[in-house]
Amino acid sequence: MQNNPAAKTLKLRLYGTFSAEWSDGSKLNVRSAKLRAMIALLAMAPDMTRTRSWLQDKLWSLSGVELGRASLRRGLSDLKRAIGPDFDSLFVVSHDNIGLNHDLVELIGTSAEGEFLEGLEITEGGFTSWVNEQRSNRPQLISALEFFNPSDKTGILPAVAVLPFLQSFKRDGENVLGDMLAEEVSRALSRSQLIDVISHLSCRNLNMRLLNLADVRRALNVEYIIHGSYRLSGDSFHLDADFLDADSGRIIWSRQFSAKMSDFLNGGQEIVADISRQIGQSILSTSIELATSKPLPEVASHALLVSGVALMHRLKLASFAKARPLIEEIIRKSPNHASLYAWLGKWYVLSVQQGWSSDLKKDSQIASDCTAKALDLDPDSSFSLAVDGLVQNNLLKQFDTAFSRFDRAVELNPNDALAWLLKGTLHAFMDEGKKAVSFTDRARSLSPLDPHRYFYDSLSATAMIADKQYQKALELAERSLLANHRHSSTLRVKTAALFYLGRESEATLSAKELMAAEPNLTISGWLKTHPAASFSTGKDWARALIAAGVPQ
């Protein structure tokens, strides 16, 4: 009697002589060549499922339609007798489809062990053509595995592979929807400054039914993999996705995402943004866990950087203080990466903006030195240009230089969300509200990922208030504060928006929250350091803050 397959897997060897055995060592005793072929056909299918008509065409076409149906039914009965009570767990059978339970099946072996389905010869033209097609495609797949080299991988960022999503119970035809969805998720993730994304074309060469996790990691050199399958239901589709740690094989999460087909095909990005956010948040939390549980020299570079940036943007003093040593450690390990110096420069900018700097002049100079070093290493890095523009604008008040940095950044990379955001913010400071809103709206559309979302909402609120759209400014500020309630810049915008909406009592309460986050804040001190101080926007903010109770 077989053991319960829920506690074991069926191992199928498709290269060399076909074999099937349980993980406890017992053989799956199937003598019929056609039934062994049927198991192989199912194992090679997306989600290990084929239609009955497709199987009949490949294995019983010479018998005619009616006899073919009867032969398939008889074959299933023979399999059920051979496998016994485990059949119902291993096979998924419906009126139209036959499949294997992919949770209980493991494909083993490589092409080095012999030809694909070697010796499994059946006098059916459909099966013979299918086997020959598979054999002709194997060298292409093996070549992709052996020679693919992700040359764009920096080594300091966590790398993610988004494998094409497979369709459950798929009939013949291309897997268009799953391929499109994987490509859109790859594009969304690639806009992050904190993730390396393997190209979609490279991922398309991989077949998870033939490769184990180690093969994929070795081929693509990634830390994380997302894959899964979807099913159609009327005008909707439902995706079951697994996000994996490629090194250990651990499933970080398994989640379901749903969307209307018509919305997605017409450009709707909600499901893409949702998947991307979940991936981004998981990478952040995993990196922080790694970086805080080991001595810094033992932490992988990608975990150091991601955790450092995440802690920096939490803007709680204790977390913020922990961020700088992490970034400095990765600079020690990888001193020639421009973006690392840009991130360190941004840390010093945030330190000044949050009122945590004990020496404004010194920290401003360090920030400037960091971004200068970044641009020395890579003058065409759009990210380094954007952060240097932030330094020039917020710390040095060199507005013309800041504009030139932002313009060059978006010229080099029109999808650089940070550059668009900071460019829009500078227009807001200079009383150009309509341009400010246009550019910050574009930035938010390009960057749906944490940990920066609150930052994008905050500066978009700044643009709205410069354009005197006070209600929209308030909505964006409040959404930003949900993610980071101590961000003093956002609290200033919220206070001013409430004041100009005529909600003075609420503005006073907001000002109290602002003073709790920045106890030493005074209007005169703020005007000395803020780039908007000499423009109408800055004067309007100062008037609102004074009225709300901030000390002059």
Coordinates of C-alpha atoms in Angstrom, one line a residue:
M1 CA 0.0 0.0 0.0
Q2 CA 1.3 3.5 -0.9
N3 CA 2.0 6.0 1.7
N4 CA -0.1 9.2 1.7
P5 CA 1.3 11.3 -1.1
A6 CA 0.5 14.5 0.9
A7 CA 3.6 13.6 2.8
K8 CA 5.7 12.8 -0.3
T9 CA 6.2 13.8 -3.9
L10 CA 6.3 11.9 -7.2
K11 CA 9.7 12.3 -8.9
L12 CA 9.6 12.3 -12.7
R13 CA 12.7 11.8 -14.8
L14 CA 12.2 13.1 -18.3
Y15 CA 15.8 13.0 -19.6
G16 CA 17.2 9.6 -20.5
T17 CA 14.8 6.7 -19.7
F18 CA 11.5 7.9 -18.3
S19 CA 11.0 7.0 -14.7
A20 CA 8.5 7.8 -12.0
E21 CA 8.9 7.0 -8.3
W22 CA 7.7 8.4 -5.0
S23 CA 10.1 10.3 -2.7
D24 CA 10.1 7.3 -0.3
G25 CA 11.7 5.2 -3.0
S26 CA 8.7 3.1 -4.1
K27 CA 8.1 2.9 -7.9
L28 CA 5.1 4.1 -9.8
N29 CA 4.3 0.9 -11.6
V30 CA 2.9 2.0 -15.0
R31 CA 3.9 -0.5 -17.8
S32 CA 1.9 1.0 -20.7
A33 CA 4.1 3.2 -22.9
K34 CA 1.1 5.4 -23.8
L35 CA 0.3 5.9 -20.1
R36 CA 3.9 6.8 -19.3
A37 CA 3.7 9.2 -22.3
M38 CA 0.5 10.7 -20.9
I39 CA 2.2 11.4 -17.6
A40 CA 5.1 13.1 -19.4
L41 CA 2.7 15.2 -21.5
L42 CA 0.9 16.4 -18.4
A43 CA 4.2 17.1 -16.6
M44 CA 5.3 19.4 -19.5
A45 CA 2.1 21.4 -19.6
P46 CA 1.6 24.8 -18.0
D47 CA 0.2 24.1 -14.6
M48 CA 0.6 20.4 -15.5
T49 CA -2.9 20.3 -17.2
R50 CA -4.1 19.3 -20.7
T51 CA -7.5 19.1 -22.3
R52 CA -8.8 15.6 -23.0
S53 CA -9.1 16.4 -26.8
W54 CA -5.4 17.5 -26.9
L55 CA -4.3 14.2 -25.2
Q56 CA -6.5 12.2 -27.6
D57 CA -4.9 13.9 -30.6
K58 CA -1.4 13.1 -29.3
L59 CA -1.9 9.5 -28.2
W60 CA -5.0 8.0 -29.8
S61 CA -5.6 9.9 -33.1
L62 CA -5.3 6.8 -35.2
S63 CA -8.3 5.3 -33.3
G64 CA -10.7 8.0 -34.4
V65 CA -12.7 10.3 -32.2
E66 CA -15.0 7.9 -30.5
L67 CA -12.5 5.1 -29.9
G68 CA -10.0 7.8 -28.9
R69 CA -12.3 9.0 -26.1
A70 CA -12.9 5.4 -25.0
S71 CA -9.1 4.7 -25.0
L72 CA -8.4 7.7 -22.8
R73 CA -11.1 6.7 -20.3
R74 CA -9.7 3.2 -20.2
G75 CA -6.2 4.6 -19.8
L76 CA -7.4 6.6 -16.8
S77 CA -9.0 3.5 -15.3
D78 CA -5.8 1.5 -15.8
L79 CA -3.8 4.3 -14.1
K80 CA -6.2 4.4 -11.2
R81 CA -5.8 0.6 -10.7
A82 CA -2.0 0.8 -10.9
I83 CA -1.7 3.8 -8.5
G84 CA -4.4 2.8 -6.1
P85 CA -6.0 5.2 -3.6
D86 CA -3.3 7.8 -4.2
F87 CA -4.7 8.4 -7.7
D88 CA -7.3 10.9 -6.5
S89 CA -4.6 13.0 -4.8
L90 CA -2.1 12.9 -7.7
F91 CA -4.5 13.5 -10.6
V92 CA -7.0 16.3 -11.1
V93 CA -9.7 15.1 -13.5
S94 CA -12.7 17.0 -14.9
H95 CA -15.1 16.6 -17.8
D96 CA -12.8 18.7 -20.1
N97 CA -9.3 18.5 -18.5
I98 CA -6.8 16.1 -17.0
G99 CA -4.0 17.3 -14.8
L100 CA -1.3 16.4 -12.2
N101 CA -1.4 18.0 -8.8
H102 CA 1.8 20.1 -9.2
D103 CA 2.3 20.3 -5.4
L104 CA 3.0 16.5 -5.4
V105 CA 5.2 16.4 -8.5
E106 CA 8.9 17.1 -8.8
L107 CA 10.8 17.0 -12.1
I108 CA 14.4 15.7 -11.7
G109 CA 17.3 15.1 -14.0
T110 CA 19.1 17.2 -16.7
S111 CA 20.0 16.9 -20.3
A112 CA 23.4 15.4 -19.4
E113 CA 21.6 12.2 -18.5
G114 CA 20.3 11.5 -22.0
E115 CA 17.9 12.6 -24.6
F116 CA 14.4 13.9 -23.7
L117 CA 12.1 10.9 -23.2
E118 CA 14.8 8.6 -24.6
G119 CA 13.4 5.3 -25.8
L120 CA 9.7 6.2 -25.3
E121 CA 8.5 5.4 -28.8
I122 CA 4.8 5.4 -29.8
T123 CA 3.4 5.0 -33.3
E124 CA 1.3 8.1 -33.1
G125 CA 2.2 11.0 -35.4
G126 CA 1.0 13.7 -32.9
F127 CA 3.2 12.4 -30.1
T128 CA 6.2 11.9 -32.3
S129 CA 6.0 15.4 -33.6
W130 CA 5.6 16.8 -30.1
V131 CA 8.6 14.9 -28.8
N132 CA 10.8 16.0 -31.7
E133 CA 9.7 19.6 -31.1
Q134 CA 10.6 19.4 -27.4
R135 CA 14.0 17.8 -28.3
S136 CA 14.8 20.6 -30.8
N137 CA 13.9 23.2 -28.2
R138 CA 16.1 21.7 -25.4
P139 CA 19.4 23.0 -26.7
Q140 CA 18.1 26.5 -26.9
L141 CA 17.0 26.3 -23.2
I142 CA 20.2 24.8 -22.1
S143 CA 22.2 27.4 -24.0
A144 CA 20.2 30.2 -22.2
L145 CA 21.0 28.6 -18.9
E146 CA 24.7 28.1 -19.5
F147 CA 25.6 31.3 -21.2
F148 CA 23.2 33.9 -19.8
N149 CA 25.2 36.5 -17.8
P150 CA 23.2 39.3 -16.2
S151 CA 25.7 41.9 -17.0
D152 CA 23.5 44.7 -15.8
K153 CA 23.4 43.3 -12.3
T154 CA 25.3 45.7 -10.0
G155 CA 26.0 43.3 -7.2
I156 CA 24.9 45.8 -4.5
L157 CA 21.1 45.5 -5.2
P158 CA 18.8 42.6 -4.6
A159 CA 18.0 41.0 -7.9
V160 CA 14.5 39.8 -8.7
A161 CA 13.3 37.5 -11.5
V162 CA 9.6 37.7 -12.5
L163 CA 8.8 34.5 -14.4
P164 CA 5.9 34.4 -16.8
F165 CA 2.7 33.4 -15.0
L166 CA 1.1 30.2 -16.3
Q167 CA -2.6 29.6 -17.0
S168 CA -4.4 26.9 -15.0
F169 CA -6.3 24.4 -17.1
K170 CA -4.9 26.1 -20.2
R171 CA -6.2 25.1 -23.6
D172 CA -3.9 25.2 -26.7
G173 CA -2.6 28.6 -27.6
E174 CA -0.2 31.2 -26.4
N175 CA 0.1 32.2 -22.7
V176 CA -0.4 35.9 -23.6
L177 CA -2.0 37.3 -20.4
G178 CA 0.5 35.7 -18.1
D179 CA 3.4 36.9 -20.2
M180 CA 2.0 40.4 -20.4
L181 CA 1.4 40.6 -16.6
A182 CA 5.0 39.4 -15.8
E183 CA 6.4 42.0 -18.2
E184 CA 4.4 44.8 -16.6
V185 CA 5.5 43.8 -13.1
S186 CA 9.1 43.7 -14.3
R187 CA 8.8 47.2 -15.7
A188 CA 7.2 48.5 -12.5
L189 CA 9.9 47.0 -10.3
S190 CA 12.7 48.3 -12.6
R191 CA 11.7 51.9 -11.8
S192 CA 12.9 51.4 -8.2
Q193 CA 16.4 52.6 -7.3
L194 CA 16.7 49.6 -4.9
I195 CA 16.0 46.6 -7.0
D196 CA 17.8 44.9 -9.9
V197 CA 15.3 43.3 -12.3
I198 CA 16.3 40.6 -14.7
S199 CA 15.0 41.3 -18.2
H200 CA 11.7 39.8 -19.1
L201 CA 13.2 38.3 -22.3
S202 CA 15.7 36.3 -20.2
C203 CA 13.0 35.1 -17.8
R204 CA 10.9 33.9 -20.7
N205 CA 13.6 31.4 -21.7
L206 CA 13.1 29.5 -18.4
N207 CA 10.6 26.7 -17.9
M208 CA 9.9 26.1 -14.2
R209 CA 8.5 22.7 -15.1
L210 CA 12.0 21.5 -16.2
L211 CA 14.2 23.5 -13.9
N212 CA 14.5 23.4 -10.1
L213 CA 15.1 26.5 -8.0
A214 CA 18.8 26.1 -7.9
D215 CA 19.0 26.1 -11.7
V216 CA 17.1 29.4 -11.9
R217 CA 19.2 31.0 -9.3
R218 CA 22.4 29.8 -10.9
A219 CA 21.2 30.9 -14.4
L220 CA 19.9 34.3 -13.4
N221 CA 22.0 35.1 -10.3
V222 CA 19.1 36.4 -8.3
E223 CA 18.1 36.6 -4.7
Y224 CA 14.3 36.5 -5.2
I225 CA 11.9 34.9 -7.7
I226 CA 8.2 35.4 -8.2
H227 CA 6.1 32.9 -10.2
G228 CA 2.6 31.5 -10.2
S229 CA -0.5 30.7 -12.2
Y230 CA -3.8 32.4 -13.0
R231 CA -7.2 31.2 -13.9
L232 CA -9.9 33.0 -15.9
S233 CA -13.4 33.6 -14.6
G234 CA -15.6 35.5 -17.0
D235 CA -14.1 39.0 -17.5
S236 CA -11.9 38.6 -14.4
F237 CA -8.7 36.7 -13.7
H238 CA -7.2 35.5 -10.4
L239 CA -3.5 35.1 -10.0
D240 CA -2.0 32.8 -7.3
A241 CA 1.6 34.0 -6.9
D242 CA 4.6 32.8 -4.8
F243 CA 7.4 35.1 -3.8
L244 CA 10.5 33.0 -3.0
D245 CA 14.0 33.4 -1.4
A246 CA 16.0 31.9 -4.3
D247 CA 18.9 30.8 -2.1
S248 CA 17.0 28.8 0.5
G249 CA 13.8 28.1 -1.5
R250 CA 11.7 29.5 1.4
I251 CA 8.3 30.9 0.3
I252 CA 8.2 34.4 1.7
W253 CA 4.6 34.8 0.8
S254 CA 1.8 33.2 -1.3
R255 CA -1.0 35.6 -2.2
Q256 CA -3.9 36.0 -4.6
F257 CA -4.4 39.0 -6.8
S258 CA -7.5 39.7 -8.9
A259 CA -8.4 42.1 -11.7
K260 CA -10.8 42.5 -14.6
M261 CA -9.4 41.4 -17.9
S262 CA -10.8 44.5 -19.7
D263 CA -9.2 46.9 -17.2
F264 CA -5.8 45.3 -17.5
L265 CA -5.8 45.1 -21.2
N266 CA -6.9 48.7 -21.4
G267 CA -3.9 49.9 -19.4
G268 CA -5.1 49.5 -15.8
Q269 CA -2.2 49.1 -13.5
E270 CA -3.8 48.4 -10.1
I271 CA -2.9 44.7 -10.0
V272 CA 0.7 45.5 -11.2
A273 CA 1.2 48.2 -8.6
D274 CA -0.2 45.8 -5.9
I275 CA 2.1 43.0 -6.8
S276 CA 5.1 45.4 -7.0
R277 CA 4.3 46.9 -3.6
Q278 CA 4.1 43.5 -2.0
I279 CA 7.5 42.5 -3.4
G280 CA 9.1 45.8 -2.4
Q281 CA 7.8 45.7 1.1
S282 CA 9.0 42.1 1.5
I283 CA 12.5 42.9 0.3
L284 CA 12.7 45.8 2.7
S285 CA 11.6 43.8 5.7
T286 CA 13.8 40.8 4.9
S287 CA 16.8 43.1 4.4
I288 CA 16.3 44.9 7.7
E289 CA 16.0 41.5 9.5
L290 CA 19.3 40.4 7.9
A291 CA 21.1 43.7 8.6
T292 CA 20.1 43.8 12.3
S293 CA 20.7 40.2 13.1
K294 CA 24.4 39.8 12.1
P295 CA 27.7 41.8 12.4
L296 CA 27.8 44.3 9.6
P297 CA 30.8 42.7 7.8
E298 CA 28.8 39.5 7.5
V299 CA 25.7 41.1 5.9
A300 CA 25.3 40.9 2.2
S301 CA 25.8 44.2 0.3
H302 CA 22.2 44.2 -1.0
A303 CA 20.8 43.8 2.5
L304 CA 23.0 46.6 3.8
L305 CA 21.8 49.1 1.2
V306 CA 18.1 48.3 1.2
S307 CA 17.9 48.2 5.0
G308 CA 19.9 51.4 5.2
V309 CA 17.6 53.3 2.8
A310 CA 14.5 51.9 4.5
L311 CA 15.6 53.0 8.0
M312 CA 16.6 56.4 6.6
H313 CA 13.1 57.0 5.3
R314 CA 11.4 56.0 8.5
L315 CA 12.5 59.3 10.0
K316 CA 12.4 58.2 13.6
L317 CA 15.6 59.3 15.1
A318 CA 16.6 55.9 16.4
S319 CA 16.0 54.2 13.0
F320 CA 17.6 57.1 11.1
A321 CA 20.8 57.0 13.2
K322 CA 21.1 53.2 12.4
A323 CA 21.0 53.9 8.7
R324 CA 24.2 55.7 8.2
P325 CA 26.6 53.0 9.4
L326 CA 24.9 50.5 7.1
I327 CA 25.5 52.7 4.1
E328 CA 29.0 53.5 5.2
E329 CA 29.7 49.8 5.5
I330 CA 28.6 49.0 2.0
I331 CA 30.7 51.9 0.7
R332 CA 33.7 50.3 2.5
K333 CA 32.9 47.0 0.7
S334 CA 32.1 48.6 -2.7
P335 CA 33.8 52.0 -2.9
N336 CA 33.3 52.5 -6.7
H337 CA 29.5 52.5 -6.9
A338 CA 28.2 56.0 -7.5
S339 CA 24.7 55.5 -6.1
L340 CA 26.1 54.6 -2.7
Y341 CA 27.6 58.1 -2.2
A342 CA 24.3 59.6 -3.5
W343 CA 22.4 57.7 -0.8
L344 CA 24.8 58.9 1.8
G345 CA 24.4 62.4 0.6
K346 CA 20.6 62.1 0.8
W347 CA 21.0 60.9 4.5
Y348 CA 22.7 64.2 5.3
V349 CA 20.0 66.2 3.5
L350 CA 17.3 64.5 5.5
S351 CA 19.3 65.0 8.7
V352 CA 19.3 68.8 8.1
Q353 CA 15.6 68.9 6.9
Q354 CA 14.4 67.0 10.0
G355 CA 16.2 69.3 12.3
W356 CA 18.6 66.6 13.6
S357 CA 21.8 68.2 12.4
S358 CA 24.0 69.7 15.1
D359 CA 26.2 71.5 12.5
L360 CA 24.2 72.7 9.4
K361 CA 27.2 74.0 7.6
K362 CA 29.3 70.9 8.1
D363 CA 26.6 68.5 7.2
S364 CA 25.6 70.5 4.1
Q365 CA 29.2 70.3 3.0
I366 CA 29.4 66.6 3.6
A367 CA 26.2 66.1 1.6
S368 CA 27.7 68.1 -1.3
D369 CA 31.0 66.2 -1.1
C370 CA 29.1 62.9 -1.3
T371 CA 27.1 63.8 -4.4
A372 CA 30.2 65.3 -6.0
K373 CA 32.0 61.9 -5.5
A374 CA 29.0 60.1 -7.0
L375 CA 29.1 62.3 -10.1
D376 CA 32.9 61.9 -10.4
L377 CA 32.3 58.1 -10.5
D378 CA 29.4 58.2 -12.9
P379 CA 28.6 61.6 -14.4
D380 CA 25.6 60.1 -16.3
S381 CA 23.8 58.6 -13.3
S382 CA 20.3 60.0 -13.2
F383 CA 19.9 59.1 -9.6
S384 CA 23.2 60.8 -8.5
L385 CA 22.2 63.9 -10.6
A386 CA 18.8 64.0 -8.9
V387 CA 20.3 63.8 -5.4
D388 CA 22.9 66.4 -6.2
G389 CA 20.0 68.6 -7.4
L390 CA 18.4 68.1 -4.0
V391 CA 21.6 69.2 -2.3
Q392 CA 21.9 72.3 -4.5
N393 CA 18.3 73.2 -4.0
N394 CA 17.6 72.4 -0.3
L395 CA 21.0 73.0 1.3
L396 CA 23.0 75.3 -0.9
K397 CA 20.1 77.4 -2.5
Q398 CA 21.8 77.1 -5.9
F399 CA 18.6 77.0 -7.9
D400 CA 20.0 77.3 -11.4
T401 CA 22.4 74.4 -10.7
A402 CA 19.6 72.4 -9.2
F403 CA 17.5 72.9 -12.3
S404 CA 20.3 71.9 -14.6
R405 CA 20.8 68.7 -12.5
F406 CA 17.2 67.7 -12.7
D407 CA 16.9 68.5 -16.4
R408 CA 20.0 66.4 -17.2
A409 CA 18.6 63.5 -15.0
V410 CA 15.3 63.3 -16.9
E411 CA 17.0 63.7 -20.2
L412 CA 19.2 60.7 -19.4
N413 CA 16.3 58.7 -17.9
P414 CA 12.8 59.9 -18.6
N415 CA 11.5 57.3 -16.1
D416 CA 13.6 58.6 -13.2
A417 CA 10.7 59.3 -10.7
L418 CA 12.9 61.0 -8.1
A419 CA 14.3 63.5 -10.6
W420 CA 10.7 64.4 -11.7
L421 CA 9.6 64.7 -8.1
L422 CA 12.4 67.0 -7.1
K423 CA 12.2 69.0 -10.2
G424 CA 8.5 69.6 -9.5
T425 CA 9.2 70.5 -5.9
L426 CA 11.7 73.2 -7.0
H427 CA 9.0 74.7 -9.2
A428 CA 6.7 74.7 -6.2
F429 CA 9.2 76.6 -4.1
M430 CA 9.5 79.2 -6.9
D431 CA 5.8 79.9 -7.1
E432 CA 5.3 77.8 -10.3
G433 CA 2.4 75.7 -9.0
K434 CA 1.0 74.3 -12.3
K435 CA 4.4 73.0 -13.5
A436 CA 5.0 71.6 -10.0
V437 CA 1.8 69.6 -10.0
S438 CA 2.4 68.3 -13.5
F439 CA 5.9 67.0 -12.6
T440 CA 5.1 65.6 -9.2
D441 CA 2.0 63.8 -10.7
R442 CA 4.3 62.2 -13.2
A443 CA 6.7 61.2 -10.5
R444 CA 4.0 59.4 -8.5
S445 CA 2.8 57.5 -11.6
L446 CA 6.3 56.2 -12.1
S447 CA 7.0 55.1 -8.5
P448 CA 4.4 53.0 -6.8
L449 CA 6.9 51.3 -4.4
D450 CA 7.8 51.8 -0.8
P451 CA 9.7 53.1 1.1
H452 CA 9.4 56.3 -0.8
R453 CA 5.7 56.5 -1.3
Y454 CA 5.1 58.8 1.7
F455 CA 7.9 61.0 0.4
Y456 CA 6.3 61.3 -3.1
D457 CA 2.9 62.1 -1.5
S458 CA 4.5 64.7 0.7
L459 CA 6.2 66.6 -2.0
S460 CA 3.2 66.2 -4.3
A461 CA 1.2 67.9 -1.5
T462 CA 3.8 70.7 -1.5
A463 CA 3.1 71.1 -5.3
M464 CA -0.6 71.3 -4.7
I465 CA -0.4 73.9 -2.0
A466 CA 1.9 76.0 -4.3
D467 CA -0.9 75.8 -6.9
K468 CA -3.4 76.7 -4.2
Q469 CA -5.2 73.4 -4.5
Y470 CA -5.5 73.2 -0.7
Q471 CA -8.0 70.3 -0.4
K472 CA -5.9 68.0 -2.7
A473 CA -2.8 69.2 -0.7
L474 CA -4.5 68.1 2.5
E475 CA -5.5 64.7 1.1
L476 CA -2.0 63.9 -0.1
A477 CA -0.4 65.1 3.2
E478 CA -2.7 63.0 5.3
R479 CA -2.0 60.0 3.1
S480 CA 1.7 60.6 3.5
L481 CA 1.4 60.9 7.3
L482 CA -0.4 57.6 7.5
A483 CA 2.9 56.0 6.4
N484 CA 5.2 58.4 8.3
H485 CA 3.5 60.5 10.9
R486 CA 6.6 62.3 12.1
H487 CA 7.7 63.8 8.7
S488 CA 7.9 67.5 9.7
S489 CA 7.8 68.8 6.1
T490 CA 4.5 67.0 5.6
L491 CA 3.1 68.4 8.9
R492 CA 4.0 71.9 7.7
V493 CA 2.1 71.4 4.5
K494 CA -0.9 69.9 6.4
T495 CA -1.0 72.8 8.8
A496 CA -0.9 75.4 6.0
A497 CA -3.5 73.6 3.9
L498 CA -5.9 73.5 6.9
F499 CA -5.3 77.1 7.6
Y500 CA -6.1 78.2 4.0
L501 CA -9.2 76.0 4.0
G502 CA -10.5 78.0 6.9
R503 CA -10.1 75.1 9.4
E504 CA -8.1 77.1 11.9
S505 CA -8.7 75.0 15.0
E506 CA -7.5 71.8 13.1
A507 CA -4.5 73.8 11.9
T508 CA -3.7 74.6 15.5
L509 CA -3.8 70.9 16.4
S510 CA -1.6 70.1 13.4
A511 CA 0.9 72.7 14.5
K512 CA 1.1 71.0 17.9
E513 CA 1.9 67.7 16.1
L514 CA 4.6 69.6 14.1
M515 CA 6.2 71.0 17.3
A516 CA 6.2 67.6 18.9
A517 CA 8.1 66.2 15.9
E518 CA 10.5 69.2 15.7
P519 CA 10.6 70.9 19.2
N520 CA 13.1 73.5 18.2
L521 CA 11.3 74.8 15.2
T522 CA 10.8 78.6 14.9
I523 CA 9.6 80.5 11.9
S524 CA 12.8 82.7 11.7
G525 CA 15.0 79.6 11.8
W526 CA 12.9 77.8 9.2
L527 CA 13.0 80.9 6.9
K528 CA 16.8 81.0 7.2
T529 CA 17.2 77.4 5.8
H530 CA 14.2 76.8 3.5
P531 CA 14.6 77.4 -0.3
A532 CA 11.1 78.8 -0.6
A533 CA 11.7 81.6 2.0
S534 CA 12.2 84.4 -0.5
F535 CA 9.2 83.4 -2.7
S536 CA 5.5 84.0 -2.2
T537 CA 4.9 80.3 -1.4
G538 CA 7.4 80.4 1.5
K539 CA 5.9 83.6 2.9
D540 CA 2.4 82.1 2.6
W541 CA 3.5 79.0 4.6
A542 CA 5.1 81.2 7.2
R543 CA 2.0 83.2 7.7
A544 CA -0.1 80.1 8.1
L545 CA 2.3 78.5 10.6
I546 CA 2.5 81.6 12.7
A547 CA -1.3 81.8 12.8
A548 CA -1.5 78.1 13.8
G549 CA 0.8 78.7 16.8
V550 CA 4.4 78.0 15.6
P551 CA 6.8 80.3 17.5
Q552 CA 8.0 83.2 15.4

